[in-house]
PDB file of C-alpha atoms and ligand atoms in Angstrom:
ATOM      1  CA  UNK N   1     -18.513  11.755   4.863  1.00 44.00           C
ATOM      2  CA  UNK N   2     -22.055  13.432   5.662  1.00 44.00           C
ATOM      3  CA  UNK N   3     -21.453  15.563   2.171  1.00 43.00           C
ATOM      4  CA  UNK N   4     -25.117  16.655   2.215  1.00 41.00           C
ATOM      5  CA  UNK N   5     -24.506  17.907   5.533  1.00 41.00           C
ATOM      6  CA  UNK N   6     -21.088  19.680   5.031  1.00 44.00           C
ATOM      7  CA  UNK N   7     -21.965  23.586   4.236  1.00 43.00           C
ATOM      8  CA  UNK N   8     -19.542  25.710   3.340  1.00 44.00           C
ATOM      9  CA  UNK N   9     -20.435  28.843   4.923  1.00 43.00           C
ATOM     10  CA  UNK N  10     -19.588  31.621   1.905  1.00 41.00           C
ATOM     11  CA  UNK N  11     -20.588  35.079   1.753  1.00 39.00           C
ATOM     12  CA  UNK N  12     -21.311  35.719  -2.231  1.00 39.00           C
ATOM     13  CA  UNK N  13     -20.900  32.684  -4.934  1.00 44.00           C
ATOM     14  CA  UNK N  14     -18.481  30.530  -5.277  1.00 47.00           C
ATOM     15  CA  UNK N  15     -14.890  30.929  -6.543  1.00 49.00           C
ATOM     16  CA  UNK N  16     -14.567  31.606 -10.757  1.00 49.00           C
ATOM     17  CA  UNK N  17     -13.531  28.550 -12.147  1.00 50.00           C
ATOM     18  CA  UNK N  18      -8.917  28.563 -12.301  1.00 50.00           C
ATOM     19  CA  UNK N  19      -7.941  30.504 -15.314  1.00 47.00           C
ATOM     20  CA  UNK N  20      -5.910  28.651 -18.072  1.00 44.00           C
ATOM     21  CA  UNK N  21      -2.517  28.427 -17.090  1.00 43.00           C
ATOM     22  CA  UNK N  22       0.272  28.165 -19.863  1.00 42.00           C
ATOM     23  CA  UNK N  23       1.914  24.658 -19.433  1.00 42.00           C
ATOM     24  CA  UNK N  24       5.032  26.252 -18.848  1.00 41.00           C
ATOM     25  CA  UNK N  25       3.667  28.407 -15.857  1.00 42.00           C
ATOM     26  CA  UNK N  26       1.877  25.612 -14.360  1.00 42.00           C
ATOM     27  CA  UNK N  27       5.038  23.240 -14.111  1.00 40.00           C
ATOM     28  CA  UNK N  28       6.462  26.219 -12.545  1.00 41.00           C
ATOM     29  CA  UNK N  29       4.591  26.338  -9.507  1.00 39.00           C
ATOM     30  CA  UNK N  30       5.056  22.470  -9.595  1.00 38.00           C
ATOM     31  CA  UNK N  31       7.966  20.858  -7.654  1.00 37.00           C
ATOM     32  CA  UNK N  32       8.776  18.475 -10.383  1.00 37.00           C
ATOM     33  CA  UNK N  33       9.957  21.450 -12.078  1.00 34.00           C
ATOM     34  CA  UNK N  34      13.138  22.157  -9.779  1.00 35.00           C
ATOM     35  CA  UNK N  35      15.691  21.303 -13.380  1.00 38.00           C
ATOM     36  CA  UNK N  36      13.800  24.029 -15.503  1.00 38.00           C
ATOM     37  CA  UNK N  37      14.744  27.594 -15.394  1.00 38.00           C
ATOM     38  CA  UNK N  38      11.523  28.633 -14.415  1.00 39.00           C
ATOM     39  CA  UNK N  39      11.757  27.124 -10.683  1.00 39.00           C
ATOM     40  CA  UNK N  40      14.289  30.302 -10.277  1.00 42.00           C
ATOM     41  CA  UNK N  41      11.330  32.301 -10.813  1.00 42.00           C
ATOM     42  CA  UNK N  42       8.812  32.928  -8.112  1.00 47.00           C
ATOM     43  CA  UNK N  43       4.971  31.893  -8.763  1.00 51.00           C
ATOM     44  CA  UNK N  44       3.739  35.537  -8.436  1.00 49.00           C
ATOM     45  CA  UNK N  45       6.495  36.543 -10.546  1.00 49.00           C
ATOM     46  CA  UNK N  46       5.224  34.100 -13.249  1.00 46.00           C
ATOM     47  CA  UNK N  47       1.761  34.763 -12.207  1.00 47.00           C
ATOM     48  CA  UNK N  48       3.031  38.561 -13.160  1.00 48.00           C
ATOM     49  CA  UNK N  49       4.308  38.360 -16.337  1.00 47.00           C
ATOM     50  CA  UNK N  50       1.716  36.803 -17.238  1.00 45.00           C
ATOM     51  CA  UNK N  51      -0.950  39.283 -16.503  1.00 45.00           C
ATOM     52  CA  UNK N  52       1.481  41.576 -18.775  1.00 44.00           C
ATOM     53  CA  UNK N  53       1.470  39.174 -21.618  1.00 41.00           C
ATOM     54  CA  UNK N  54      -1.702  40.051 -24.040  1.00 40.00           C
ATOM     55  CA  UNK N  55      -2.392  36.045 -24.443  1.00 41.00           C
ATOM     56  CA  UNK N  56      -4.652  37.093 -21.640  1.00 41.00           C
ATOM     57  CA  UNK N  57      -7.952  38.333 -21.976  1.00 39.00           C
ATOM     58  CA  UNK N  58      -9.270  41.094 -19.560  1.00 43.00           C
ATOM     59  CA  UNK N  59     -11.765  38.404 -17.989  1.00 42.00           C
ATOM     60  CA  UNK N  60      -8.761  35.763 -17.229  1.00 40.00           C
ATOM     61  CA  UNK N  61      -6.794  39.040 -15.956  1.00 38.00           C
ATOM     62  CA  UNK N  62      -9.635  39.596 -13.607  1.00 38.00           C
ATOM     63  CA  UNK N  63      -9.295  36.297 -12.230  1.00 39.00           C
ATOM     64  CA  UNK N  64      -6.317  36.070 -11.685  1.00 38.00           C
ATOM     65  CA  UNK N  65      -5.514  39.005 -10.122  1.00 40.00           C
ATOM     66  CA  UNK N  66      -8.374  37.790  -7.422  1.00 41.00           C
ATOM     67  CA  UNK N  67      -6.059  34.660  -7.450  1.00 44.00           C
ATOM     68  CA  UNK N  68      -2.922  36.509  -6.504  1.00 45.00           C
ATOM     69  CA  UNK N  69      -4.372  38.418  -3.718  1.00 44.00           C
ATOM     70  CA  UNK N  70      -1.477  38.993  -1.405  1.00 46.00           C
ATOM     71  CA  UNK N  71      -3.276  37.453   1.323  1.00 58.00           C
ATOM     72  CA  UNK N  72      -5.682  34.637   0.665  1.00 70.00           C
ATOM     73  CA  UNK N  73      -9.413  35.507   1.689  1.00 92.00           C
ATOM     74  CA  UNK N  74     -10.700  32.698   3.566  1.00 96.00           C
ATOM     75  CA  UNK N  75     -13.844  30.299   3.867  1.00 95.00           C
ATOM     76  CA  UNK N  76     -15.259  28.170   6.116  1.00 96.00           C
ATOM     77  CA  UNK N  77     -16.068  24.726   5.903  1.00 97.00           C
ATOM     78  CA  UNK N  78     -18.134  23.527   8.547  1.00 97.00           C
ATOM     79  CA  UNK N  79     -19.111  19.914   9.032  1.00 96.00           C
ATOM     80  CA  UNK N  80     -20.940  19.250  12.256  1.00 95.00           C
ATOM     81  CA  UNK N  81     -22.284  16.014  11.483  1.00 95.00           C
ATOM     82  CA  UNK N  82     -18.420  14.668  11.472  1.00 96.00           C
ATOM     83  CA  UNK N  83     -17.645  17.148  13.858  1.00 97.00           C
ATOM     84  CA  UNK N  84     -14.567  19.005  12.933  1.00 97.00           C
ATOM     85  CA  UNK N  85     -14.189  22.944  11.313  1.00 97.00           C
ATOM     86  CA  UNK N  86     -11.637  24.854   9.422  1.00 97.00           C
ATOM     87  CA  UNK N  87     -10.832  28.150   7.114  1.00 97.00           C
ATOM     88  CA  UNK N  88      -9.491  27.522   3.734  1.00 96.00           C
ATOM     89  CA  UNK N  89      -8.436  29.915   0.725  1.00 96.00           C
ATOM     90  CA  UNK N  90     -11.217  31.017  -0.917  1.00 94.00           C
ATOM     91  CA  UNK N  91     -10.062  29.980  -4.247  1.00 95.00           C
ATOM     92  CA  UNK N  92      -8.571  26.492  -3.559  1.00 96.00           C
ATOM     93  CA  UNK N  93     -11.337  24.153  -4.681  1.00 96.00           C
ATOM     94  CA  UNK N  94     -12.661  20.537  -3.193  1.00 96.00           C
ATOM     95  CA  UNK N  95     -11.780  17.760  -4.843  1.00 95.00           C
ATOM     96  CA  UNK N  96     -14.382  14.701  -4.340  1.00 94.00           C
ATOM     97  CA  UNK N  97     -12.956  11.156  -4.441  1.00 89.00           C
ATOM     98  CA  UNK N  98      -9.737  11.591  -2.665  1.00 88.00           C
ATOM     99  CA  UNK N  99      -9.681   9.231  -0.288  1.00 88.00           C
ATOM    100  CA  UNK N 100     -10.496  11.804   2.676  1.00 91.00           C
ATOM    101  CA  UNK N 101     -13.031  12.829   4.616  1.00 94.00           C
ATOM    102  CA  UNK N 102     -12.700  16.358   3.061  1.00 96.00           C
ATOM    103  CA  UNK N 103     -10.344  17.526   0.166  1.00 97.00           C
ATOM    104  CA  UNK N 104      -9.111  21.038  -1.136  1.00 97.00           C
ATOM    105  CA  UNK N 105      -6.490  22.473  -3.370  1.00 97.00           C
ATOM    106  CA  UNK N 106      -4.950  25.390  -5.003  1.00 96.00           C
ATOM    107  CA  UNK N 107      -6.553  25.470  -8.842  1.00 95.00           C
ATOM    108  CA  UNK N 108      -2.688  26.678  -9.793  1.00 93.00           C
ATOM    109  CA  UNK N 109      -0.201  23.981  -7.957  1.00 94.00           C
ATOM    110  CA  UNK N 110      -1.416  20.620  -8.527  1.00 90.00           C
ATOM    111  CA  UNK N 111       0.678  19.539  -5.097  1.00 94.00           C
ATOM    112  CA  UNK N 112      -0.741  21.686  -2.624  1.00 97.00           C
ATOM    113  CA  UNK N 113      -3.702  20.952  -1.242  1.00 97.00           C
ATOM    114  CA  UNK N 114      -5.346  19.946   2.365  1.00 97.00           C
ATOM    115  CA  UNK N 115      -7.263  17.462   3.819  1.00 97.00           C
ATOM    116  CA  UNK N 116      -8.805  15.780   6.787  1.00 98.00           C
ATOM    117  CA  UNK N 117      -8.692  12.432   7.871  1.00 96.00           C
ATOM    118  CA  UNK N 118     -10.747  11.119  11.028  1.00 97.00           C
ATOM    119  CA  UNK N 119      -9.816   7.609  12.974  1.00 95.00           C
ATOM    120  CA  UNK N 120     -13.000   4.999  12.124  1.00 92.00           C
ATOM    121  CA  UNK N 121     -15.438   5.078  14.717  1.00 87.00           C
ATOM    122  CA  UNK N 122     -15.671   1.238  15.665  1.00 87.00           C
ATOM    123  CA  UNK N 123     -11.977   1.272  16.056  1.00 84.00           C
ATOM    124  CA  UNK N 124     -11.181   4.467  18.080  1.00 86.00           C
ATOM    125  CA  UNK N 125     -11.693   5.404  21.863  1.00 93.00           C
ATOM    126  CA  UNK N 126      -9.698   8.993  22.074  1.00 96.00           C
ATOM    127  CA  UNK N 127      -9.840  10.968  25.291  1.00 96.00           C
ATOM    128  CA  UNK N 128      -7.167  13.460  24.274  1.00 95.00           C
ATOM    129  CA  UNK N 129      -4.646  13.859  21.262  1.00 97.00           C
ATOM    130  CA  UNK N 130      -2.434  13.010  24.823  1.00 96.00           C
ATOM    131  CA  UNK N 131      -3.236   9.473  23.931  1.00 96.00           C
ATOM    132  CA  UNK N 132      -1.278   9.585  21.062  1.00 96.00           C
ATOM    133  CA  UNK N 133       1.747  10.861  24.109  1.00 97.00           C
ATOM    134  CA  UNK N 134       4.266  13.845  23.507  1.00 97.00           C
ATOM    135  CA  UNK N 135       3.800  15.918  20.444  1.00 97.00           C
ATOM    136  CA  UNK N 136       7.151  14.530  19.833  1.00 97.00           C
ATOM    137  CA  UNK N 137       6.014  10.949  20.071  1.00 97.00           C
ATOM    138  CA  UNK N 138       3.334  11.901  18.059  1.00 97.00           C
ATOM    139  CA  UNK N 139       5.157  13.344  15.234  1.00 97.00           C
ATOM    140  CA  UNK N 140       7.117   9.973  14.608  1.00 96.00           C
ATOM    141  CA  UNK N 141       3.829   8.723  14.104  1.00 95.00           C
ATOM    142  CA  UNK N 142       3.082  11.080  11.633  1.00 96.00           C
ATOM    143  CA  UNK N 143       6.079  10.866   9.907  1.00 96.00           C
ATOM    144  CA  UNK N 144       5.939   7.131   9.706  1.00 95.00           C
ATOM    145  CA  UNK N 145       2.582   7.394   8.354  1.00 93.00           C
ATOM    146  CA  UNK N 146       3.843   9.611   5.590  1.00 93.00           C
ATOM    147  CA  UNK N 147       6.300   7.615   4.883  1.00 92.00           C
ATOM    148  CA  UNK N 148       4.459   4.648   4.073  1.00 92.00           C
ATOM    149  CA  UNK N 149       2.144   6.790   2.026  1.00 90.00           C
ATOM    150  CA  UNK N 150       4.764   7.883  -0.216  1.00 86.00           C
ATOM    151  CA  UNK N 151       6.264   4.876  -0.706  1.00 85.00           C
ATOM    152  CA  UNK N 152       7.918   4.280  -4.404  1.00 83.00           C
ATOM    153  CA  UNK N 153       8.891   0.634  -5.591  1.00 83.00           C
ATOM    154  CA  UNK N 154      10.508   2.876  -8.742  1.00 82.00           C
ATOM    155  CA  UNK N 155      14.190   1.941  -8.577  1.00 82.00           C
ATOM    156  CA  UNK N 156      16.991   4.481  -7.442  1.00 83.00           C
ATOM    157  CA  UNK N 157      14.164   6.453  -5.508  1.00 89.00           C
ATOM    158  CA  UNK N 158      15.316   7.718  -1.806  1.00 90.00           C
ATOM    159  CA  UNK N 159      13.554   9.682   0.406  1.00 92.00           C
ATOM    160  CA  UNK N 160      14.954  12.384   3.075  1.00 94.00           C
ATOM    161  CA  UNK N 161      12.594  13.411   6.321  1.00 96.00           C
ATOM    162  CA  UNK N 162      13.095  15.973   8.611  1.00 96.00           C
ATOM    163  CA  UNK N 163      10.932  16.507  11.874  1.00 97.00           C
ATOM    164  CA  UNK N 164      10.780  20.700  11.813  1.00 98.00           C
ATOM    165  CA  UNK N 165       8.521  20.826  14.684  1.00 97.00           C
ATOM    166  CA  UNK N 166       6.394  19.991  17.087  1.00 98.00           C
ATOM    167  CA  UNK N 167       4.102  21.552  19.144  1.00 97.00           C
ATOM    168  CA  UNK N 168       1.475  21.429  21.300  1.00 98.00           C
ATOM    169  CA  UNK N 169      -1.728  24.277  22.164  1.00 97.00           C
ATOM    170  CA  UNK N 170      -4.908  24.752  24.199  1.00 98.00           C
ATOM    171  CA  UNK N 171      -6.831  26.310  21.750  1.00 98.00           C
ATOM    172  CA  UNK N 172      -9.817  29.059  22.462  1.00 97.00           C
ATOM    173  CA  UNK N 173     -12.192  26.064  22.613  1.00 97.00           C
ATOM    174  CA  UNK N 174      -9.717  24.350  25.768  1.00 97.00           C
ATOM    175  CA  UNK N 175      -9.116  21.690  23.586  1.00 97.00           C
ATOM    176  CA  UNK N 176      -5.248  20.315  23.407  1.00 98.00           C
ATOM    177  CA  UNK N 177      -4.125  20.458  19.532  1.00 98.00           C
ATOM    178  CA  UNK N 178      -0.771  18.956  18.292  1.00 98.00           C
ATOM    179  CA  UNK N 179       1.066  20.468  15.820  1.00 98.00           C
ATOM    180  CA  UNK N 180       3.671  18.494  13.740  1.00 98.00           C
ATOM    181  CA  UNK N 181       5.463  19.720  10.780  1.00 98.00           C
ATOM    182  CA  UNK N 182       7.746  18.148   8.743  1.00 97.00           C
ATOM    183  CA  UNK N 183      10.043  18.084   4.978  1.00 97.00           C
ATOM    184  CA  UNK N 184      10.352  15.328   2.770  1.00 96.00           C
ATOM    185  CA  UNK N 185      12.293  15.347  -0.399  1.00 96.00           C
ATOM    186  CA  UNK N 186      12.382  12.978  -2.708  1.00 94.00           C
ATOM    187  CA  UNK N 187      14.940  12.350  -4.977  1.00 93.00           C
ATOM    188  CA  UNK N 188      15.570   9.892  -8.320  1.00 90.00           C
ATOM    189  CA  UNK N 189      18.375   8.488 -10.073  1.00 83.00           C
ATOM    190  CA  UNK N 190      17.532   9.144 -13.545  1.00 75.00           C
ATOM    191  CA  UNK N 191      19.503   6.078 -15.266  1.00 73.00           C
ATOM    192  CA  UNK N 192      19.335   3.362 -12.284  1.00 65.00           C
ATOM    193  CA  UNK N 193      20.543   0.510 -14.672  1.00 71.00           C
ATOM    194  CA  UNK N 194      23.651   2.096 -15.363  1.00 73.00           C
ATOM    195  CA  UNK N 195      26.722   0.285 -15.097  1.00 75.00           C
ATOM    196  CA  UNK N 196      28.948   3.166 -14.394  1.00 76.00           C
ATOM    197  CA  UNK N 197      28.317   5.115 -11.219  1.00 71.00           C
ATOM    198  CA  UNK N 198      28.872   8.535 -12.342  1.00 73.00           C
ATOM    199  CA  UNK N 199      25.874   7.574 -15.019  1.00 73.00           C
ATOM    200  CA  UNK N 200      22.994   6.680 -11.822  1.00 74.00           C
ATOM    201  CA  UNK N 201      22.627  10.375 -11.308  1.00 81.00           C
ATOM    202  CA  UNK N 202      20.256  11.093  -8.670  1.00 85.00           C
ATOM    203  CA  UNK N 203      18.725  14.489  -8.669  1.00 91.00           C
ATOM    204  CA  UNK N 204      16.048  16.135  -6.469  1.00 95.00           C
ATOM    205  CA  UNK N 205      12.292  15.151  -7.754  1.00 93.00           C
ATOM    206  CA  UNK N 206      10.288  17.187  -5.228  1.00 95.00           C
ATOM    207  CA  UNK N 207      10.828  18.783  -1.973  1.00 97.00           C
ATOM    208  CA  UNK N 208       8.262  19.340   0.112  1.00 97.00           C
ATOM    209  CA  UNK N 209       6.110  20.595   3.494  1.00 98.00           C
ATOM    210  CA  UNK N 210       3.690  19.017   5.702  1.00 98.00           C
ATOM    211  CA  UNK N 211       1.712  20.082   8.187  1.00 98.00           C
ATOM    212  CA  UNK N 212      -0.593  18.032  10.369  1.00 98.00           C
ATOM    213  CA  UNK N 213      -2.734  19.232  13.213  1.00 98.00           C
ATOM    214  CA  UNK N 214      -3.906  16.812  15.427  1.00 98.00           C
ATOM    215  CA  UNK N 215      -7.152  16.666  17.747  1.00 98.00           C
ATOM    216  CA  UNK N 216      -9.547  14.759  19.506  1.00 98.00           C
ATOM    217  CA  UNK N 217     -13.170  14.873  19.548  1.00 97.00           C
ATOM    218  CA  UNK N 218     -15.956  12.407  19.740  1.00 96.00           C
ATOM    219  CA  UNK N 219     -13.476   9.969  20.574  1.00 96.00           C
ATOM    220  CA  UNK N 220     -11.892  10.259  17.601  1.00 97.00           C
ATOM    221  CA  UNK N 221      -8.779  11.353  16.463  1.00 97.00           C
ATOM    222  CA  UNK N 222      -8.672  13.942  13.564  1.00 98.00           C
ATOM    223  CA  UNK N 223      -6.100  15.310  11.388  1.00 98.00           C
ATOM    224  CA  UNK N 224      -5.769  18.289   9.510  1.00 98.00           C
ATOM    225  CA  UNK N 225      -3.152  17.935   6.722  1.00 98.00           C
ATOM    226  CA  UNK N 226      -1.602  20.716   4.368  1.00 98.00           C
ATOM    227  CA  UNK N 227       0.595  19.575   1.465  1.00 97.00           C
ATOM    228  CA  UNK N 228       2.572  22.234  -0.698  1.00 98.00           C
ATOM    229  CA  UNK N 229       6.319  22.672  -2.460  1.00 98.00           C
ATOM    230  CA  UNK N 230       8.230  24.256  -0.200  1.00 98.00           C
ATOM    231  CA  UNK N 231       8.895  27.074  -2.282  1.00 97.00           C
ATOM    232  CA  UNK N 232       5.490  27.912  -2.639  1.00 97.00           C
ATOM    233  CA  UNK N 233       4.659  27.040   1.032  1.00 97.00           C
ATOM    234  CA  UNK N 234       7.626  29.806   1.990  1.00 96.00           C
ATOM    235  CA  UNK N 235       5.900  32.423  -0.329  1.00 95.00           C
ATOM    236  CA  UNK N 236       2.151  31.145   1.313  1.00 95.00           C
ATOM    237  CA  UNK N 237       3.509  30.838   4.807  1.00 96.00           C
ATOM    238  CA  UNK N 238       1.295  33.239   6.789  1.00 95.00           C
ATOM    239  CA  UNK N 239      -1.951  31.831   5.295  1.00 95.00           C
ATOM    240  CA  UNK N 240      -1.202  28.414   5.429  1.00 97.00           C
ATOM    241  CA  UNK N 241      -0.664  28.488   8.948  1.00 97.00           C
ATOM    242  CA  UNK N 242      -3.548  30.587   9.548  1.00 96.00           C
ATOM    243  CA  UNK N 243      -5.075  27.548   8.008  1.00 97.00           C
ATOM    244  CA  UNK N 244      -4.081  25.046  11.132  1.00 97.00           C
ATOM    245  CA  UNK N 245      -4.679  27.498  13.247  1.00 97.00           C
ATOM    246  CA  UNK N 246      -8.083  27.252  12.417  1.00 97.00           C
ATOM    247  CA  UNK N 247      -9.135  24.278  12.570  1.00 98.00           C
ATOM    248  CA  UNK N 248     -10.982  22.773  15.339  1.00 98.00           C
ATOM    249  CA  UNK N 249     -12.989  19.207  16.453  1.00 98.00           C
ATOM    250  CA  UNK N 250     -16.156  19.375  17.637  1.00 97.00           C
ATOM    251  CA  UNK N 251     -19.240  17.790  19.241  1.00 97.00           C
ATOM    252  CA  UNK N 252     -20.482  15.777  16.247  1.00 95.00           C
ATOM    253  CA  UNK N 253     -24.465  15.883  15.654  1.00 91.00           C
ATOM    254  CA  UNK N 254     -25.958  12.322  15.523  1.00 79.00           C
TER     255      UNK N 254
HETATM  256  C1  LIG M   1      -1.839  16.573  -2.904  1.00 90.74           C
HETATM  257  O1  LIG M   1      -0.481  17.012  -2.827  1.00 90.74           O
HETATM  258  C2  LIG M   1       0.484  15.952  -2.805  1.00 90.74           C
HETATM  259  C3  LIG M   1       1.874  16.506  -2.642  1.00 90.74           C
HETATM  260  O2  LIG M   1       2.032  17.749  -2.111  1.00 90.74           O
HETATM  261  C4  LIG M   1       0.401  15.158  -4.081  1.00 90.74           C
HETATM  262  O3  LIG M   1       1.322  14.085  -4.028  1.00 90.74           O
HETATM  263  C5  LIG M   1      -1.001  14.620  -4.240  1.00 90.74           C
HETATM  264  O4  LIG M   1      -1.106  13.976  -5.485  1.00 90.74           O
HETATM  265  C6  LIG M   1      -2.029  15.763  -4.180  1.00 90.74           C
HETATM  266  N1  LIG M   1      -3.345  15.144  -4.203  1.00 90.74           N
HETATM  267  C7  LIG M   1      -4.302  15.482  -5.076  1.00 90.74           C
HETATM  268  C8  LIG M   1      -5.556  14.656  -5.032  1.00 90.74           C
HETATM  269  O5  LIG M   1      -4.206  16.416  -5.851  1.00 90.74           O
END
């Protein structure tokens, strides 16, 4: 992961530590929320009301009015060592131990974050994300891989996938980037046992985006994944894909 050689390129310090959110407002930017009342209300709206309330003091009001920015503020993260570069919201925050090469997420929604994955060295001899053939061949892929990810063994779980898009760019480096993005939603039967039909109720559990941009560099193949509800990914849209617009592979320093 080269961590010591990862800089974040930041002008200022770093973000404030996330303000304390009532439980209540966190599980409503969460997508495990969708029964409770609150899902009708939009996160800023929450985010809002809260910044009314006087539970807050004038320092958390501060922050979180940084937070709620209508458009993000980005940073950097360059990592030449592994070779690949990106902007990210200024206050999402890394998370170490993820399982990927990199991790970030937003300090408010515990289920939307980003990440990048790179193909092992000894086992990968890329040319071109082309190896991986159409965008459209490679979003199965992706979508396969996702599914296998989010695998439940919980009884009465079922999972719907739609392929939104694909897409393919030459970026301003001349590099060929695919774009794949897809929805997943999950849903549970809260009473699986159940004799009686009408008791296995299945309702919705989460319903969500993801975005993966794909790209090839030092014969590796890299992937740029963003993770959110999509409620919250509707209201984020325009930064988020200024996020995988950003990112790029590049000659890794040995
Ligand atoms: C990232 O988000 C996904 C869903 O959007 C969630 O399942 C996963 O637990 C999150 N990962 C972390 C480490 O927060």
């Amino acid at each position: 992961m080269a961590a010591a050689a990862a800089a974040v390129v930041a002008a200022g310090r770093p973000p404030p530590p996330p303000p304390r959110r009532s439980s209540a407002a966190a599980r409503a930017g969460a997508s495990h929320s969708l029964s409770s009342p609150l899902f009708l209300v939009p996160r800023r709206n929450v985010i809002a009301s809260m910044l009314s309330s006087l539970v807050f003091a004038p320092i958390a009001r501060h922050e979180i009015a940084i937070a709620d920015a209508s458009s993000f503020g980005f940073r950097e993260y360059i990592d030449n060592f592994d070779g690949y570069t990106f902007l990210y919201p200024k206050s999402w925050i890394q998370v170490r131990g993820a399982g990927a090469d990199i991790f970030f997420r937003d300090p408010y929604v515990l289920d939307e974050n980003l990440s990048v994955d790179i193909s092992s060295p000894s086992s990968s001899n890329y040319r071109s994300v082309e190896d991986l053939g159409t965008p459209e061949a490679a979003a199965e892929k992706v979508l396969k891989q996702y599914l296998t990810e989010f695998m439940s063994t919980r009884l009465g779980v079922r999972r719907e996938s739609n392929i939104l898009s694909t897409s393919s760019r030459v970026a301003d480096d001349g590099k060929v980037y695919y774009q794949v993005e897809v929805n997943i939603k999950s849903y549970a039967s809260n009473n699986e046992l159940a004799v009686m039909p009408q008791d296995r109720v299945q309702r919705l559990e989460w319903n969500r985006r993801y975005l993966s941009v794909l790209g090839v560099e030092n014969k590796r193949l890299y992937e740029l994944r963003l993770q959110s509800p999509e409620d919250v990914f509707r209201e984020e849209e325009k930064d988020l894909r200024e996020v995988m617009d950003s990112f790029r592979v590049v000659k890794a320093i040995d």
